Every structure is written in C-alpha cells, then in structure tokens.
Amino acid sequence: MNNFFATPEGGWGDGSVHLTTVGIAIVIAVIALLLIVAAIVRHKNATHKSALTTKQLVYSAVAIALAVVCSMIKLFDMPMGGSVTLLSMLFIVLIAYWYGPYVGIMTAVAYGLVQFVLEPIFYTIPQMLLDYPLAFGALGLAGFFNKKKWGLQIGYIAGVIGRFVFATISGVVFFAAYAPEGMSPLAYSAGYQASYLVPEAIITLIIICIPPVSHALAEVRKRAVEA
C-alpha cells in the first residue's frame, strides 16, 4: 500500500492508515459499480420476479441515507470502534425483509462501503473488507426470512449475528494484541462485539414489537412491495 491509495497517518496513532482522496474516490466508484451492476441485472431480468425495480433502488437508497443519519446518533460509543446507535441497522434489514436477500445484501454491502467512506481509517485491506462490506453486508441475510412468521424479528437477529461473526473474526485475526493478558482473543473479540451489538439489537427488537410501530412498518411494507 502506498500514499497513492492511503496514507500511514491514520488518525488512530497505532499504525492505522487513512484513505487518500484517490482512495475515497475508488471506494465511491465501487459503490457506483454496485448500482450499475444492479441496473444491468434489472434490465436483463426485466421479465422475471428477480428483477431489481426502480422502486427497490429508490427505497434502498433512502434506507441507506436514513441508516447513515441514525448511525450518527450514538447512544454509546466504544473506544476501539463500534457503537450503540439509534436503529441504524434496522433500515438495512427492512430492505432485505421487503425485497429478499439479493436486494438486501447488495444494499447492505453498499451501506458498509458508505460507512467506510465516512471514516476511511483501517489497518489492512482484509480487515477493512471484514469490518465493512462483509460485516454490514451480513445484515442482508434478513432477506432469507422475509416469508416467515415474525420474519422481521428473526431476520434482524440473523443479520446482527452475521455482522457479529464477521466483526469477531476481524477482532481475532487483526486485533488479538489488544486482548488482556491470559484472555483468549476469541473471547475478547466476541465480548467486545457483543457489548455494542447486543444492546442495540435488544433496543431495536423492543421498539419494532410495540404494536403501533409494528402496524406502521407493516403499512410501509405494503407500499414498498406493491407493484
């Protein structure tokens, strides 16, 4: 890695690096590429149910925007990354729940890249992939439960577990040195990730199970999926 893509002045003071303007432009280009691929797939499958419609693209973009705004409302911030936010993961999970895993995972990966652009500091490319497109992309797994009873709740839990798994792997592989002496890196990483993902998940699940909220989400889903 050189100063063309990233600079060693990462801002964390511990060997991290920071994307340069060119690096940020490349990531934005990747996000744009995702949208182009989605549009191509939509065009080729225009007669099939799997087609990605204009409405789905619009709702996905709005969900990403809302998720980004809510991710900035932090109820609790962890010292080494991660925070308890105000329902930020829910908006991405909703897209997966409404439109299935294909649209959900694509939207979730794009959201992960947007989060990376907002704070483009990382240690290595594999660590960045695990913590951003893969970890956030796992929220799209909620789409596999969109036809189940209590599918939103089950899908949300599945998505959070997916994010937890990728974030934990990143912690074990790249942040084991931060584990207290004598403590397993796996236990340390799992405990660290759970300390912010579990509280947010509990808060979100409680909120979406409140009858008025549940009914409102059901009405929005009807509008989102109607032809």
PDB file of C-alpha atoms in Angstrom, residues 52-202:
ATOM      1  CA  LEU A  52     -34.431  -5.111  -9.283  1.00  0.00           C
ATOM      2  CA  THR A  53     -37.052  -2.425  -9.842  1.00  0.00           C
ATOM      3  CA  THR A  54     -36.702   1.326  -9.770  1.00  0.00           C
ATOM      4  CA  LYS A  55     -38.831   1.414  -6.630  1.00  0.00           C
ATOM      5  CA  GLN A  56     -36.469  -1.033  -4.903  1.00  0.00           C
ATOM      6  CA  LEU A  57     -33.459   1.080  -5.875  1.00  0.00           C
ATOM      7  CA  VAL A  58     -35.143   4.225  -4.521  1.00  0.00           C
ATOM      8  CA  TYR A  59     -36.218   2.589  -1.267  1.00  0.00           C
ATOM      9  CA  SER A  60     -32.730   1.089  -0.858  1.00  0.00           C
ATOM     10  CA  ALA A  61     -31.080   4.474  -1.357  1.00  0.00           C
ATOM     11  CA  VAL A  62     -33.441   6.104   1.155  1.00  0.00           C
ATOM     12  CA  ALA A  63     -32.777   3.290   3.642  1.00  0.00           C
ATOM     13  CA  ILE A  64     -29.016   3.786   3.322  1.00  0.00           C
ATOM     14  CA  ALA A  65     -29.423   7.530   3.876  1.00  0.00           C
ATOM     15  CA  LEU A  66     -31.619   7.013   6.957  1.00  0.00           C
ATOM     16  CA  ALA A  67     -29.237   4.371   8.305  1.00  0.00           C
ATOM     17  CA  VAL A  68     -26.287   6.742   7.925  1.00  0.00           C
ATOM     18  CA  VAL A  69     -28.136   9.525   9.762  1.00  0.00           C
ATOM     19  CA  CYS A  70     -29.178   7.174  12.576  1.00  0.00           C
ATOM     20  CA  SER A  71     -25.648   5.759  12.821  1.00  0.00           C
ATOM     21  CA  MET A  72     -24.515   9.253  13.789  1.00  0.00           C
ATOM     22  CA  ILE A  73     -26.944   9.285  16.717  1.00  0.00           C
ATOM     23  CA  LYS A  74     -24.836   7.259  19.111  1.00  0.00           C
ATOM     24  CA  LEU A  75     -26.270   6.198  22.433  1.00  0.00           C
ATOM     25  CA  PHE A  76     -22.898   4.747  23.405  1.00  0.00           C
ATOM     26  CA  ASP A  77     -19.528   4.834  21.634  1.00  0.00           C
ATOM     27  CA  MET A  78     -16.895   2.103  22.049  1.00  0.00           C
ATOM     28  CA  PRO A  79     -13.248   3.125  22.399  1.00  0.00           C
ATOM     29  CA  MET A  80     -11.949   0.949  19.538  1.00  0.00           C
ATOM     30  CA  GLY A  81     -14.786   1.182  17.062  1.00  0.00           C
ATOM     31  CA  GLY A  82     -18.419   0.177  17.191  1.00  0.00           C
ATOM     32  CA  SER A  83     -21.299   1.938  18.897  1.00  0.00           C
ATOM     33  CA  VAL A  84     -24.864   1.552  20.063  1.00  0.00           C
ATOM     34  CA  THR A  85     -26.814   3.628  17.554  1.00  0.00           C
ATOM     35  CA  LEU A  86     -30.429   4.643  17.125  1.00  0.00           C
ATOM     36  CA  LEU A  87     -31.879   1.832  14.953  1.00  0.00           C
ATOM     37  CA  SER A  88     -29.300   2.264  12.172  1.00  0.00           C
ATOM     38  CA  MET A  89     -29.158  -1.446  11.285  1.00  0.00           C
ATOM     39  CA  LEU A  90     -32.945  -1.700  11.146  1.00  0.00           C
ATOM     40  CA  PHE A  91     -33.301   0.340   7.954  1.00  0.00           C
ATOM     41  CA  ILE A  92     -30.966  -2.004   6.060  1.00  0.00           C
ATOM     42  CA  VAL A  93     -32.700  -5.069   7.473  1.00  0.00           C
ATOM     43  CA  LEU A  94     -36.059  -3.662   6.356  1.00  0.00           C
ATOM     44  CA  ILE A  95     -34.881  -3.595   2.732  1.00  0.00           C
ATOM     45  CA  ALA A  96     -33.857  -7.247   2.976  1.00  0.00           C
ATOM     46  CA  TYR A  97     -37.135  -8.132   4.670  1.00  0.00           C
ATOM     47  CA  TRP A  98     -39.170  -6.373   1.993  1.00  0.00           C
ATOM     48  CA  TYR A  99     -37.255  -7.425  -1.113  1.00  0.00           C
ATOM     49  CA  GLY A 100     -35.340 -10.586  -0.224  1.00  0.00           C
ATOM     50  CA  PRO A 101     -31.658 -11.491   0.141  1.00  0.00           C
ATOM     51  CA  TYR A 102     -30.419 -10.327  -3.283  1.00  0.00           C
ATOM     52  CA  VAL A 103     -31.530  -6.717  -2.856  1.00  0.00           C
ATOM     53  CA  GLY A 104     -30.872  -6.854   0.882  1.00  0.00           C
ATOM     54  CA  ILE A 105     -27.261  -7.990   0.634  1.00  0.00           C
ATOM     55  CA  MET A 106     -26.492  -5.566  -2.200  1.00  0.00           C
ATOM     56  CA  THR A 107     -27.927  -2.678  -0.168  1.00  0.00           C
ATOM     57  CA  ALA A 108     -26.137  -3.798   2.987  1.00  0.00           C
ATOM     58  CA  VAL A 109     -22.758  -4.053   1.222  1.00  0.00           C
ATOM     59  CA  ALA A 110     -23.250  -0.585  -0.260  1.00  0.00           C
ATOM     60  CA  TYR A 111     -24.104   0.726   3.214  1.00  0.00           C
ATOM     61  CA  GLY A 112     -20.932  -0.835   4.620  1.00  0.00           C
ATOM     62  CA  LEU A 113     -18.858   0.929   1.973  1.00  0.00           C
ATOM     63  CA  VAL A 114     -20.612   4.222   2.722  1.00  0.00           C
ATOM     64  CA  GLN A 115     -19.751   3.775   6.405  1.00  0.00           C
ATOM     65  CA  PHE A 116     -16.143   3.194   5.407  1.00  0.00           C
ATOM     66  CA  VAL A 117     -16.067   6.366   3.317  1.00  0.00           C
ATOM     67  CA  LEU A 118     -17.378   8.336   6.304  1.00  0.00           C
ATOM     68  CA  GLU A 119     -14.424   7.156   8.409  1.00  0.00           C
ATOM     69  CA  PRO A 120     -11.837   5.770   5.956  1.00  0.00           C
ATOM     70  CA  ILE A 121      -9.310   4.586   8.550  1.00  0.00           C
ATOM     71  CA  PHE A 122      -8.171   0.979   8.550  1.00  0.00           C
ATOM     72  CA  TYR A 123      -5.195  -1.325   9.100  1.00  0.00           C
ATOM     73  CA  THR A 124      -5.193  -3.739   6.153  1.00  0.00           C
ATOM     74  CA  ILE A 125      -7.412  -4.416   3.153  1.00  0.00           C
ATOM     75  CA  PRO A 126      -8.612  -7.803   4.546  1.00  0.00           C
ATOM     76  CA  GLN A 127      -9.510  -6.133   7.861  1.00  0.00           C
ATOM     77  CA  MET A 128     -11.398  -3.394   6.021  1.00  0.00           C
ATOM     78  CA  LEU A 129     -13.337  -5.975   3.998  1.00  0.00           C
ATOM     79  CA  LEU A 130     -14.302  -7.921   7.116  1.00  0.00           C
ATOM     80  CA  ASP A 131     -15.352  -4.857   9.112  1.00  0.00           C
ATOM     81  CA  TYR A 132     -17.275  -3.016   6.407  1.00  0.00           C
ATOM     82  CA  PRO A 133     -18.703  -4.705   3.264  1.00  0.00           C
ATOM     83  CA  LEU A 134     -18.785  -8.189   4.805  1.00  0.00           C
ATOM     84  CA  ALA A 135     -19.906  -7.334   8.348  1.00  0.00           C
ATOM     85  CA  PHE A 136     -22.535  -4.818   7.248  1.00  0.00           C
ATOM     86  CA  GLY A 137     -23.369  -6.912   4.194  1.00  0.00           C
ATOM     87  CA  ALA A 138     -24.411  -9.716   6.524  1.00  0.00           C
ATOM     88  CA  LEU A 139     -27.415  -7.605   7.538  1.00  0.00           C
ATOM     89  CA  GLY A 140     -28.853  -8.587   4.177  1.00  0.00           C
ATOM     90  CA  LEU A 141     -29.211 -12.158   5.420  1.00  0.00           C
ATOM     91  CA  ALA A 142     -32.500 -10.987   6.891  1.00  0.00           C
ATOM     92  CA  GLY A 143     -33.930 -11.418   3.408  1.00  0.00           C
ATOM     93  CA  PHE A 144     -33.907 -15.198   3.762  1.00  0.00           C
ATOM     94  CA  PHE A 145     -36.625 -14.889   6.404  1.00  0.00           C
ATOM     95  CA  ASN A 146     -38.958 -12.452   4.655  1.00  0.00           C
ATOM     96  CA  LYS A 147     -41.691 -15.051   4.202  1.00  0.00           C
ATOM     97  CA  LYS A 148     -41.544 -16.393   7.764  1.00  0.00           C
ATOM     98  CA  LYS A 149     -43.871 -15.574  10.620  1.00  0.00           C
ATOM     99  CA  TRP A 150     -42.106 -12.936  12.718  1.00  0.00           C
ATOM    100  CA  GLY A 151     -39.769 -12.679   9.744  1.00  0.00           C
ATOM    101  CA  LEU A 152     -38.643  -9.134  10.523  1.00  0.00           C
ATOM    102  CA  GLN A 153     -37.619 -10.016  14.064  1.00  0.00           C
ATOM    103  CA  ILE A 154     -35.971 -13.307  13.063  1.00  0.00           C
ATOM    104  CA  GLY A 155     -34.276 -11.683  10.082  1.00  0.00           C
ATOM    105  CA  TYR A 156     -32.993  -8.815  12.190  1.00  0.00           C
ATOM    106  CA  ILE A 157     -31.456 -11.260  14.666  1.00  0.00           C
ATOM    107  CA  ALA A 158     -29.912 -13.268  11.811  1.00  0.00           C
ATOM    108  CA  GLY A 159     -28.444 -10.117  10.272  1.00  0.00           C
ATOM    109  CA  VAL A 160     -26.968  -8.951  13.563  1.00  0.00           C
ATOM    110  CA  ILE A 161     -25.497 -12.399  14.191  1.00  0.00           C
ATOM    111  CA  GLY A 162     -23.932 -12.298  10.726  1.00  0.00           C
ATOM    112  CA  ARG A 163     -22.389  -8.916  11.424  1.00  0.00           C
ATOM    113  CA  PHE A 164     -21.223 -10.177  14.815  1.00  0.00           C
ATOM    114  CA  VAL A 165     -19.487 -13.189  13.222  1.00  0.00           C
ATOM    115  CA  PHE A 166     -17.524 -11.137  10.677  1.00  0.00           C
ATOM    116  CA  ALA A 167     -16.613  -8.463  13.235  1.00  0.00           C
ATOM    117  CA  THR A 168     -15.485 -11.147  15.675  1.00  0.00           C
ATOM    118  CA  ILE A 169     -13.297 -12.800  13.031  1.00  0.00           C
ATOM    119  CA  SER A 170     -11.718  -9.431  12.301  1.00  0.00           C
ATOM    120  CA  GLY A 171     -11.066  -8.951  16.008  1.00  0.00           C
ATOM    121  CA  VAL A 172      -9.431 -12.357  16.370  1.00  0.00           C
ATOM    122  CA  VAL A 173      -7.248 -12.013  13.273  1.00  0.00           C
ATOM    123  CA  PHE A 174      -6.260  -8.369  13.415  1.00  0.00           C
ATOM    124  CA  PHE A 175      -6.824  -7.127  16.977  1.00  0.00           C
ATOM    125  CA  ALA A 176      -5.718 -10.082  19.109  1.00  0.00           C
ATOM    126  CA  ALA A 177      -2.913  -7.959  20.561  1.00  0.00           C
ATOM    127  CA  TYR A 178      -5.486  -5.872  22.411  1.00  0.00           C
ATOM    128  CA  ALA A 179      -6.802  -8.850  24.377  1.00  0.00           C
ATOM    129  CA  PRO A 180      -5.874  -8.721  28.084  1.00  0.00           C
ATOM    130  CA  GLU A 181      -3.014 -10.987  29.060  1.00  0.00           C
ATOM    131  CA  GLY A 182      -4.184 -14.536  29.582  1.00  0.00           C
ATOM    132  CA  MET A 183      -7.512 -13.961  27.819  1.00  0.00           C
ATOM    133  CA  SER A 184      -8.438 -15.786  24.630  1.00  0.00           C
ATOM    134  CA  PRO A 185      -8.501 -13.444  21.600  1.00  0.00           C
ATOM    135  CA  LEU A 186     -11.740 -15.128  20.526  1.00  0.00           C
ATOM    136  CA  ALA A 187     -13.410 -14.486  23.879  1.00  0.00           C
ATOM    137  CA  TYR A 188     -12.118 -10.918  23.920  1.00  0.00           C
ATOM    138  CA  SER A 189     -13.288 -10.171  20.384  1.00  0.00           C
ATOM    139  CA  ALA A 190     -16.678 -11.832  20.861  1.00  0.00           C
ATOM    140  CA  GLY A 191     -17.247  -9.978  24.123  1.00  0.00           C
ATOM    141  CA  TYR A 192     -16.227  -6.661  22.590  1.00  0.00           C
ATOM    142  CA  GLN A 193     -18.535  -7.001  19.576  1.00  0.00           C
ATOM    143  CA  ALA A 194     -21.427  -8.214  21.730  1.00  0.00           C
ATOM    144  CA  SER A 195     -21.031  -5.249  24.079  1.00  0.00           C
ATOM    145  CA  TYR A 196     -22.459  -2.864  21.481  1.00  0.00           C
ATOM    146  CA  LEU A 197     -24.338  -5.113  19.034  1.00  0.00           C
ATOM    147  CA  VAL A 198     -26.463  -6.882  21.657  1.00  0.00           C
ATOM    148  CA  PRO A 199     -27.760  -3.700  23.387  1.00  0.00           C
ATOM    149  CA  GLU A 200     -28.701  -2.125  20.056  1.00  0.00           C
ATOM    150  CA  ALA A 201     -30.386  -5.351  18.938  1.00  0.00           C
ATOM    151  CA  ILE A 202     -32.419  -5.555  22.147  1.00  0.00           C
TER     152      ILE A 202
END
